[in-house]
């Protein structure tokens, strides 16, 4: 009964606030979605929804000149003399009487090519007309799922918080925002979100903003995660073929050219579909283009359709985009997903210039109580009416939320999962109190996911306990955990614990304390993972992982002190001693011996790489992101990196209080990271790392600077800008100065897409260079060439590189295999 009352209230509110409303259909009575509807010579407008229904708010009553514009149909102008509101006005649109204008073909020249050349020549002039503006912005997003299994890879999926019906289908996300924006090309934005709404979350803040909705075809590239080549880019003729399919006149007797756009090569980052160009001004009249997922290097995405409608103001002679829609379909493992984003720009105010300091680092803010707007506000300010499905979904999700956020419901769900059974002593157990936002977890005695093998411990696995408590509104998060690690060959149990608390989601301030007993790699970056080392050891008898024991206590604090600058400090105590191999077990029997656990002396099985000692360290680090912008949300801050600038990191470490004063030292180091997308020619990345030890002539080998090498020919860490491919793990460790250089360019198909037959593979060519400089040694260098995006169909997670290394001449070569997860 409550649901029926809510639906009735929604309906009554809709009637009360609708000003001009109606339905747009074609001559056969089929509804026309996303028709561009606006008041002539203004930027007051709306669009029809998927069922052809529209509504437009206006204070005018006499002589309202209403324009109905839809790609492929004749534009209609109607003069309305409104006597009272709401005013109903239905429209039937008729297909355009397309005709090819009479042209003189010279030397076989394609008439579409000349139109495109004029559009390219005029694009700067046309783009400049809309390069600075204020506007009202509306965004709506909806995602639907179909054929979702009850379990995936053994994990229970459930009904996704009530979003799936009995057919395992339904709307899994629906949201909308109303905002006011200020924009200046190329990418300056100031947006205030006035209202935000998410189905089934009365406290939610939608992520729908004007950020990243500026799909500007006057630019050479349009960013869809990968730079897609615009059909009127400067070099567009290298990528596209054009055909003038037809022409027609709009309501102002302006000739519009409908041009079919097709790619020259299928696998490149290109569009296909229709581009509408206005004769003489050569401005964009409309966009109706498809994007294939494989062209975006997003194989899970099947197709995305982008539609843009522009309206003309004869007073300022500006064609301005007022309607934009994105429809997509995707699928994997038999699951199917569809979605749609609708963007409406209204009430444009084009500016000659903005006042200084209009645009800053803060690009999106939320008005007070933006997520608490009443139904009446939405019906008055929503430019695109909801469909019945969307209206029902809001009601359904809000009703489900009321039930599923109640303590009675949450406790009942928790009670099912909280039941303890005796076998969970082995497999693990979790107790939740979802209503109060905390949970307790026990990993079990047979936590097989942690099982690994090394020659010091033999087989070893973890168990432990953890307690989590969180607050979604403030971003506070607390974790208290313990880990029990047992090595069977070593017959030793190590126990350590950790406390971590994050204070908020705005400056991400945190504090952590940890301590206990642990086994650690000499290189704290852990360049060899447990799984890779286990395979290399058991199958190939290559025990590359070198370990030592530590009893330790550590306290760490960090926070963002101002936008773009993050600082953290740490104090650490360690009591260390060396370890020996305790097993020679292997799957592959041969006469080879395992290396010792000494990183520098692989055949030394009796002495230790360092003497037992304890030491204290204090460190201070900072990371600087120049030009960082951010979104201010009531429940947090979202940072947006500016890829025009590098990221700088600085670090100072001081060792003191050691049992041997020779182990005291100072270390100063820094890192420069820079990543940049270069047009449609791929992604360039570099990393420089440098450091210098002081007073460190006789320090423990544990405290040397160790470099991320690799001797396994396998890389599961996806850290190509932070590691070497063939460098032995500890051959170049230093207690002096060092400089690391890592450079890589991923062409993202730029070269491979142009080679017949090979372009069908959809592989990405990658080239790289790595160099390590330390005193008293010739530079170590690696040159790499390889392919990324290797796989089949929608599964492309492999990478293969050929590597040649040099140091005072040729050192060796090899093939690296990588996996991206």
Tab-separated table of N, CA, C and O in Angstrom, residues 479-571:
chain	number	residue	atom	x	y	z
A	479	UNK	N	41.289	-0.903	11.560
A	479	UNK	CA	41.620	-2.307	11.364
A	479	UNK	C	42.587	-2.738	12.462
A	479	UNK	O	43.613	-2.096	12.676
A	480	UNK	N	42.245	-3.802	13.142
A	480	UNK	CA	43.135	-4.437	14.105
A	480	UNK	C	43.309	-5.884	13.653
A	480	UNK	O	42.321	-6.610	13.502
A	481	UNK	N	44.544	-6.295	13.407
A	481	UNK	CA	44.753	-7.627	12.849
A	481	UNK	C	45.990	-8.275	13.437
A	481	UNK	O	46.886	-7.607	13.958
A	482	UNK	N	46.016	-9.584	13.323
A	482	UNK	CA	47.192	-10.353	13.726
A	482	UNK	C	47.426	-11.435	12.684
A	482	UNK	O	46.480	-11.911	12.039
A	483	UNK	N	48.692	-11.800	12.511
A	483	UNK	CA	49.063	-12.834	11.557
A	483	UNK	C	49.927	-13.876	12.253
A	483	UNK	O	50.895	-13.537	12.936
A	484	UNK	N	49.566	-15.133	12.068
A	484	UNK	CA	50.336	-16.261	12.589
A	484	UNK	C	50.910	-16.999	11.387
A	484	UNK	O	50.163	-17.533	10.572
A	485	UNK	N	52.219	-16.990	11.274
A	485	UNK	CA	52.884	-17.654	10.154
A	485	UNK	C	53.704	-18.821	10.681
A	485	UNK	O	54.547	-18.646	11.561
A	486	UNK	N	53.454	-20.006	10.109
A	486	UNK	CA	54.181	-21.200	10.571
A	486	UNK	C	54.934	-21.831	9.411
A	486	UNK	O	54.371	-22.079	8.345
A	487	UNK	N	56.255	-22.044	9.625
A	487	UNK	CA	57.072	-22.727	8.648
A	487	UNK	C	57.320	-24.155	9.082
A	487	UNK	O	57.861	-24.397	10.174
A	488	UNK	N	56.951	-25.122	8.243
A	488	UNK	CA	56.987	-26.530	8.656
A	488	UNK	C	58.421	-27.064	8.733
A	488	UNK	O	58.772	-27.768	9.683
A	489	UNK	N	59.255	-26.751	7.748
A	489	UNK	CA	60.632	-27.254	7.795
A	489	UNK	C	61.417	-26.576	8.907
A	489	UNK	O	62.276	-27.185	9.544
A	490	UNK	N	61.111	-25.331	9.149
A	490	UNK	CA	61.793	-24.582	10.197
A	490	UNK	C	61.209	-24.894	11.565
A	490	UNK	O	61.843	-24.667	12.597
A	491	UNK	N	59.972	-25.400	11.557
A	491	UNK	CA	59.232	-25.684	12.797
A	491	UNK	C	59.207	-24.457	13.697
A	491	UNK	O	59.580	-24.491	14.872
A	492	UNK	N	58.734	-23.362	13.099
A	492	UNK	CA	58.728	-22.108	13.863
A	492	UNK	C	57.461	-21.324	13.560
A	492	UNK	O	57.017	-21.211	12.409
A	493	UNK	N	56.900	-20.765	14.631
A	493	UNK	CA	55.722	-19.906	14.534
A	493	UNK	C	56.145	-18.460	14.755
A	493	UNK	O	56.835	-18.150	15.723
A	494	UNK	N	55.720	-17.586	13.851
A	494	UNK	CA	55.957	-16.153	14.007
A	494	UNK	C	54.611	-15.448	14.101
A	494	UNK	O	53.689	-15.750	13.331
A	495	UNK	N	54.522	-14.507	15.027
A	495	UNK	CA	53.266	-13.798	15.267
A	495	UNK	C	53.527	-12.301	15.220
A	495	UNK	O	54.494	-11.805	15.823
A	496	UNK	N	52.694	-11.595	14.492
A	496	UNK	CA	52.777	-10.134	14.510
A	496	UNK	C	51.376	-9.547	14.450
A	496	UNK	O	50.402	-10.232	14.093
A	497	UNK	N	51.274	-8.281	14.808
A	497	UNK	CA	49.976	-7.612	14.833
A	497	UNK	C	50.066	-6.219	14.268
A	497	UNK	O	51.155	-5.631	14.134
A	498	UNK	N	48.901	-5.682	13.926
A	498	UNK	CA	48.858	-4.349	13.310
A	498	UNK	C	47.590	-3.623	13.727
A	498	UNK	O	46.504	-4.224	13.804
A	499	UNK	N	47.759	-2.338	13.986
A	499	UNK	CA	46.625	-1.440	14.202
A	499	UNK	C	46.704	-0.345	13.148
A	499	UNK	O	47.749	0.284	12.968
A	500	UNK	N	45.597	-0.117	12.432
A	500	UNK	CA	45.556	0.923	11.412
A	500	UNK	C	44.265	1.713	11.584
A	500	UNK	O	43.181	1.134	11.743
A	501	UNK	N	44.409	3.038	11.551
A	501	UNK	CA	43.216	3.895	11.654
A	501	UNK	C	43.318	5.033	10.647
A	501	UNK	O	44.315	5.761	10.620
A	502	UNK	N	42.298	5.139	9.784
A	502	UNK	CA	42.182	6.272	8.871
A	502	UNK	C	41.165	7.238	9.458
A	502	UNK	O	40.048	6.857	9.811
A	503	UNK	N	41.532	8.517	9.552
A	503	UNK	CA	40.697	9.490	10.240
A	503	UNK	C	39.578	10.032	9.366
A	503	UNK	O	38.513	10.393	9.876
A	504	UNK	N	39.801	10.118	8.046
A	504	UNK	CA	38.782	10.681	7.166
A	504	UNK	C	39.138	10.381	5.721
A	504	UNK	O	40.203	9.832	5.432
A	505	UNK	N	38.223	10.782	4.825
A	505	UNK	CA	38.447	10.601	3.389
A	505	UNK	C	38.838	11.900	2.700
A	505	UNK	O	38.875	11.953	1.473
A	506	UNK	N	39.129	12.951	3.487
A	506	UNK	CA	39.427	14.243	2.883
A	506	UNK	C	40.927	14.479	2.765
A	506	UNK	O	41.438	14.721	1.678
A	507	UNK	N	41.651	14.402	3.883
A	507	UNK	CA	43.102	14.495	3.769
A	507	UNK	C	43.769	13.137	3.947
A	507	UNK	O	44.990	13.033	3.937
A	508	UNK	N	42.929	12.098	4.090
A	508	UNK	CA	43.405	10.712	4.207
A	508	UNK	C	44.448	10.546	5.309
A	508	UNK	O	45.396	9.760	5.183
A	509	UNK	N	44.281	11.271	6.395
A	509	UNK	CA	45.191	11.119	7.532
A	509	UNK	C	45.041	9.724	8.125
A	509	UNK	O	43.935	9.204	8.271
A	510	UNK	N	46.179	9.118	8.461
A	510	UNK	CA	46.147	7.773	9.028
A	510	UNK	C	47.271	7.616	10.035
A	510	UNK	O	48.264	8.359	10.043
A	511	UNK	N	47.119	6.635	10.911
A	511	UNK	CA	48.182	6.226	11.813
A	511	UNK	C	48.177	4.705	11.873
A	511	UNK	O	47.104	4.081	11.822
A	512	UNK	N	49.351	4.114	11.903
A	512	UNK	CA	49.426	2.668	12.008
A	512	UNK	C	50.530	2.292	12.991
A	512	UNK	O	51.556	2.977	13.081
A	513	UNK	N	50.286	1.218	13.724
A	513	UNK	CA	51.266	0.643	14.637
A	513	UNK	C	51.338	-0.842	14.349
A	513	UNK	O	50.297	-1.499	14.159
A	514	UNK	N	52.519	-1.381	14.314
A	514	UNK	CA	52.669	-2.801	14.054
A	514	UNK	C	53.894	-3.311	14.788
A	514	UNK	O	54.802	-2.547	15.144
A	515	UNK	N	53.921	-4.611	14.997
A	515	UNK	CA	55.067	-5.200	15.672
A	515	UNK	C	54.903	-6.694	15.829
A	515	UNK	O	53.842	-7.260	15.552
A	516	UNK	N	56.004	-7.337	16.246
A	516	UNK	CA	55.982	-8.775	16.441
A	516	UNK	C	57.200	-9.412	15.809
A	516	UNK	O	58.272	-8.799	15.706
A	517	UNK	N	57.028	-10.614	15.354
A	517	UNK	CA	58.101	-11.367	14.717
A	517	UNK	C	57.677	-11.686	13.297
A	517	UNK	O	56.523	-12.063	13.047
A	518	UNK	N	58.628	-11.553	12.343
A	518	UNK	CA	58.284	-11.780	10.935
A	518	UNK	C	59.520	-12.220	10.180
A	518	UNK	O	60.658	-12.020	10.618
A	519	UNK	N	59.280	-12.817	9.045
A	519	UNK	CA	60.343	-13.154	8.111
A	519	UNK	C	60.240	-12.187	6.950
A	519	UNK	O	59.141	-11.843	6.505
A	520	UNK	N	61.392	-11.682	6.481
A	520	UNK	CA	61.362	-10.598	5.511
A	520	UNK	C	62.430	-10.804	4.456
A	520	UNK	O	63.513	-11.323	4.731
A	521	UNK	N	62.133	-10.370	3.220
A	521	UNK	CA	63.143	-10.350	2.175
A	521	UNK	C	64.133	-9.212	2.448
A	521	UNK	O	63.782	-8.183	3.023
A	522	UNK	N	65.386	-9.397	2.007
A	522	UNK	CA	66.374	-8.344	2.168
A	522	UNK	C	65.923	-7.068	1.459
A	522	UNK	O	66.149	-5.973	1.948
A	523	UNK	N	65.307	-7.212	0.311
A	523	UNK	CA	64.736	-6.070	-0.387
A	523	UNK	C	63.312	-5.876	0.112
A	523	UNK	O	62.433	-6.712	-0.147
A	524	UNK	N	63.029	-4.789	0.855
A	524	UNK	CA	61.679	-4.606	1.418
A	524	UNK	C	60.603	-4.433	0.357
A	524	UNK	O	59.414	-4.552	0.663
A	525	UNK	N	60.997	-4.152	-0.899
A	525	UNK	CA	60.009	-4.051	-1.980
A	525	UNK	C	59.515	-5.418	-2.443
A	525	UNK	O	58.608	-5.493	-3.271
A	526	UNK	N	60.119	-6.498	-1.936
A	526	UNK	CA	59.724	-7.869	-2.241
A	526	UNK	C	59.598	-8.095	-3.754
A	526	UNK	O	58.503	-8.321	-4.276
A	527	UNK	N	60.722	-8.033	-4.472
A	527	UNK	CA	60.660	-8.158	-5.932
A	527	UNK	C	60.246	-9.537	-6.417
A	527	UNK	O	59.855	-9.680	-7.580
A	528	UNK	N	60.342	-10.546	-5.577
A	528	UNK	CA	59.901	-11.877	-5.993
A	528	UNK	C	58.723	-12.279	-5.111
A	528	UNK	O	58.802	-12.281	-3.888
A	529	UNK	N	57.620	-12.590	-5.730
A	529	UNK	CA	56.405	-12.912	-4.986
A	529	UNK	C	56.453	-14.351	-4.477
A	529	UNK	O	57.230	-15.185	-4.975
A	530	UNK	N	55.625	-14.650	-3.502
A	530	UNK	CA	55.595	-15.997	-2.923
A	530	UNK	C	55.264	-17.054	-3.966
A	530	UNK	O	55.882	-18.122	-4.005
A	531	UNK	N	54.287	-16.753	-4.817
A	531	UNK	CA	53.864	-17.767	-5.787
A	531	UNK	C	54.945	-18.011	-6.829
A	531	UNK	O	55.217	-19.160	-7.208
A	532	UNK	N	55.609	-16.947	-7.319
A	532	UNK	CA	56.672	-17.121	-8.305
A	532	UNK	C	57.851	-17.858	-7.692
A	532	UNK	O	58.430	-18.772	-8.302
A	533	UNK	N	58.204	-17.484	-6.468
A	533	UNK	CA	59.322	-18.169	-5.815
A	533	UNK	C	59.003	-19.635	-5.549
A	533	UNK	O	59.867	-20.506	-5.698
A	534	UNK	N	57.768	-19.932	-5.180
A	534	UNK	CA	57.376	-21.315	-4.916
A	534	UNK	C	57.522	-22.165	-6.167
A	534	UNK	O	58.058	-23.281	-6.122
A	535	UNK	N	57.057	-21.655	-7.299
A	535	UNK	CA	57.163	-22.399	-8.551
A	535	UNK	C	58.624	-22.551	-8.968
A	535	UNK	O	59.069	-23.641	-9.349
A	536	UNK	N	59.385	-21.440	-8.889
A	536	UNK	CA	60.793	-21.492	-9.287
A	536	UNK	C	61.572	-22.476	-8.410
A	536	UNK	O	62.468	-23.182	-8.893
A	537	UNK	N	61.223	-22.553	-7.145
A	537	UNK	CA	61.952	-23.417	-6.219
A	537	UNK	C	61.565	-24.881	-6.393
A	537	UNK	O	62.423	-25.756	-6.550
A	538	UNK	N	60.274	-25.145	-6.396
A	538	UNK	CA	59.815	-26.541	-6.421
A	538	UNK	C	60.003	-27.200	-7.781
A	538	UNK	O	60.275	-28.408	-7.855
A	539	UNK	N	59.895	-26.423	-8.862
A	539	UNK	CA	59.956	-27.028	-10.193
A	539	UNK	C	61.321	-26.869	-10.861
A	539	UNK	O	61.698	-27.678	-11.696
A	540	UNK	N	62.043	-25.794	-10.516
A	540	UNK	CA	63.313	-25.525	-11.201
A	540	UNK	C	64.509	-25.446	-10.252
A	540	UNK	O	65.621	-25.196	-10.676
A	541	UNK	N	64.257	-25.623	-8.958
A	541	UNK	CA	65.300	-25.610	-7.934
A	541	UNK	C	66.073	-24.289	-7.922
A	541	UNK	O	67.276	-24.260	-7.707
A	542	UNK	N	65.348	-23.198	-8.162
A	542	UNK	CA	65.932	-21.863	-8.116
A	542	UNK	C	65.336	-21.104	-6.932
A	542	UNK	O	64.248	-20.542	-7.035
A	543	UNK	N	66.026	-21.134	-5.809
A	543	UNK	CA	65.515	-20.460	-4.611
A	543	UNK	C	66.060	-19.040	-4.551
A	543	UNK	O	66.994	-18.721	-3.820
A	544	UNK	N	65.443	-18.142	-5.326
A	544	UNK	CA	65.923	-16.775	-5.423
A	544	UNK	C	65.571	-15.930	-4.202
A	544	UNK	O	66.246	-14.950	-3.906
A	545	UNK	N	64.517	-16.252	-3.495
A	545	UNK	CA	64.085	-15.443	-2.360
A	545	UNK	C	65.074	-15.598	-1.206
A	545	UNK	O	65.344	-16.708	-0.759
A	546	UNK	N	65.602	-14.467	-0.704
A	546	UNK	CA	66.550	-14.462	0.405
A	546	UNK	C	65.908	-13.770	1.604
A	546	UNK	O	65.399	-12.642	1.476
A	547	UNK	N	65.963	-14.436	2.755
A	547	UNK	CA	65.148	-14.043	3.900
A	547	UNK	C	65.982	-13.859	5.156
A	547	UNK	O	67.017	-14.501	5.333
A	548	UNK	N	65.506	-12.981	6.015
A	548	UNK	CA	66.083	-12.848	7.351
A	548	UNK	C	64.948	-12.694	8.353
A	548	UNK	O	63.799	-12.425	7.988
A	549	UNK	N	65.267	-12.869	9.611
A	549	UNK	CA	64.263	-12.797	10.674
A	549	UNK	C	64.362	-11.452	11.387
A	549	UNK	O	65.452	-10.903	11.592
A	550	UNK	N	63.215	-10.924	11.785
A	550	UNK	CA	63.206	-9.666	12.532
A	550	UNK	C	62.113	-9.693	13.590
A	550	UNK	O	61.020	-10.224	13.377
A	551	UNK	N	62.454	-9.158	14.762
A	551	UNK	CA	61.461	-8.772	15.750
A	551	UNK	C	61.399	-7.252	15.687
A	551	UNK	O	62.435	-6.586	15.750
A	552	UNK	N	60.232	-6.709	15.556
A	552	UNK	CA	60.163	-5.292	15.210
A	552	UNK	C	58.983	-4.601	15.867
A	552	UNK	O	58.021	-5.244	16.337
A	553	UNK	N	59.068	-3.273	15.902
A	553	UNK	CA	57.957	-2.404	16.305
A	553	UNK	C	58.020	-1.161	15.437
A	553	UNK	O	59.115	-0.632	15.175
A	554	UNK	N	56.876	-0.714	14.959
A	554	UNK	CA	56.858	0.401	14.000
A	554	UNK	C	55.638	1.265	14.217
A	554	UNK	O	54.541	0.773	14.506
A	555	UNK	N	55.817	2.573	14.089
A	555	UNK	CA	54.702	3.512	14.100
A	555	UNK	C	54.820	4.402	12.873
A	555	UNK	O	55.918	4.846	12.518
A	556	UNK	N	53.705	4.633	12.204
A	556	UNK	CA	53.695	5.346	10.930
A	556	UNK	C	52.516	6.307	10.919
A	556	UNK	O	51.401	5.941	11.323
A	557	UNK	N	52.750	7.547	10.486
A	557	UNK	CA	51.677	8.533	10.386
A	557	UNK	C	51.814	9.277	9.072
A	557	UNK	O	52.932	9.610	8.638
A	558	UNK	N	50.695	9.549	8.414
A	558	UNK	CA	50.733	10.289	7.164
A	558	UNK	C	49.443	11.040	6.927
A	558	UNK	O	48.394	10.682	7.472
A	559	UNK	N	49.519	12.079	6.098
A	559	UNK	CA	48.330	12.842	5.721
A	559	UNK	C	48.679	13.795	4.580
A	559	UNK	O	49.856	14.104	4.329
A	560	UNK	N	47.654	14.248	3.885
A	560	UNK	CA	47.824	15.294	2.895
A	560	UNK	C	47.799	16.625	3.634
A	560	UNK	O	46.790	16.991	4.239
A	561	UNK	N	48.896	17.366	3.586
A	561	UNK	CA	48.987	18.604	4.347
A	561	UNK	C	48.360	19.778	3.594
A	561	UNK	O	47.879	20.730	4.206
A	562	UNK	N	48.413	19.723	2.291
A	562	UNK	CA	47.715	20.671	1.435
A	562	UNK	C	47.496	19.978	0.108
A	562	UNK	O	48.096	18.930	-0.151
A	563	UNK	N	46.633	20.530	-0.719
A	563	UNK	CA	46.294	19.827	-1.955
A	563	UNK	C	47.536	19.483	-2.763
A	563	UNK	O	48.335	20.350	-3.118
A	564	UNK	N	47.715	18.208	-3.044
A	564	UNK	CA	48.815	17.752	-3.871
A	564	UNK	C	50.077	17.394	-3.114
A	564	UNK	O	51.015	16.854	-3.713
A	565	UNK	N	50.150	17.673	-1.821
A	565	UNK	CA	51.356	17.364	-1.037
A	565	UNK	C	50.985	16.420	0.101
A	565	UNK	O	50.209	16.780	0.994
A	566	UNK	N	51.522	15.219	0.033
A	566	UNK	CA	51.265	14.198	1.048
A	566	UNK	C	52.572	13.928	1.794
A	566	UNK	O	53.629	13.762	1.176
A	567	UNK	N	52.500	13.903	3.118
A	567	UNK	CA	53.679	13.714	3.962
A	567	UNK	C	53.443	12.537	4.891
A	567	UNK	O	52.326	12.350	5.407
A	568	UNK	N	54.468	11.722	5.090
A	568	UNK	CA	54.364	10.648	6.073
A	568	UNK	C	55.696	10.489	6.808
A	568	UNK	O	56.769	10.775	6.272
A	569	UNK	N	55.586	10.064	8.063
A	569	UNK	CA	56.768	9.839	8.884
A	569	UNK	C	56.681	8.488	9.560
A	569	UNK	O	55.583	7.970	9.815
A	570	UNK	N	57.857	7.904	9.861
A	570	UNK	CA	57.887	6.562	10.431
A	570	UNK	C	59.045	6.436	11.403
A	570	UNK	O	60.128	6.977	11.171
A	571	UNK	N	58.816	5.707	12.489
A	571	UNK	CA	59.869	5.308	13.417
A	571	UNK	C	59.813	3.790	13.540
A	571	UNK	O	58.730	3.212	13.741
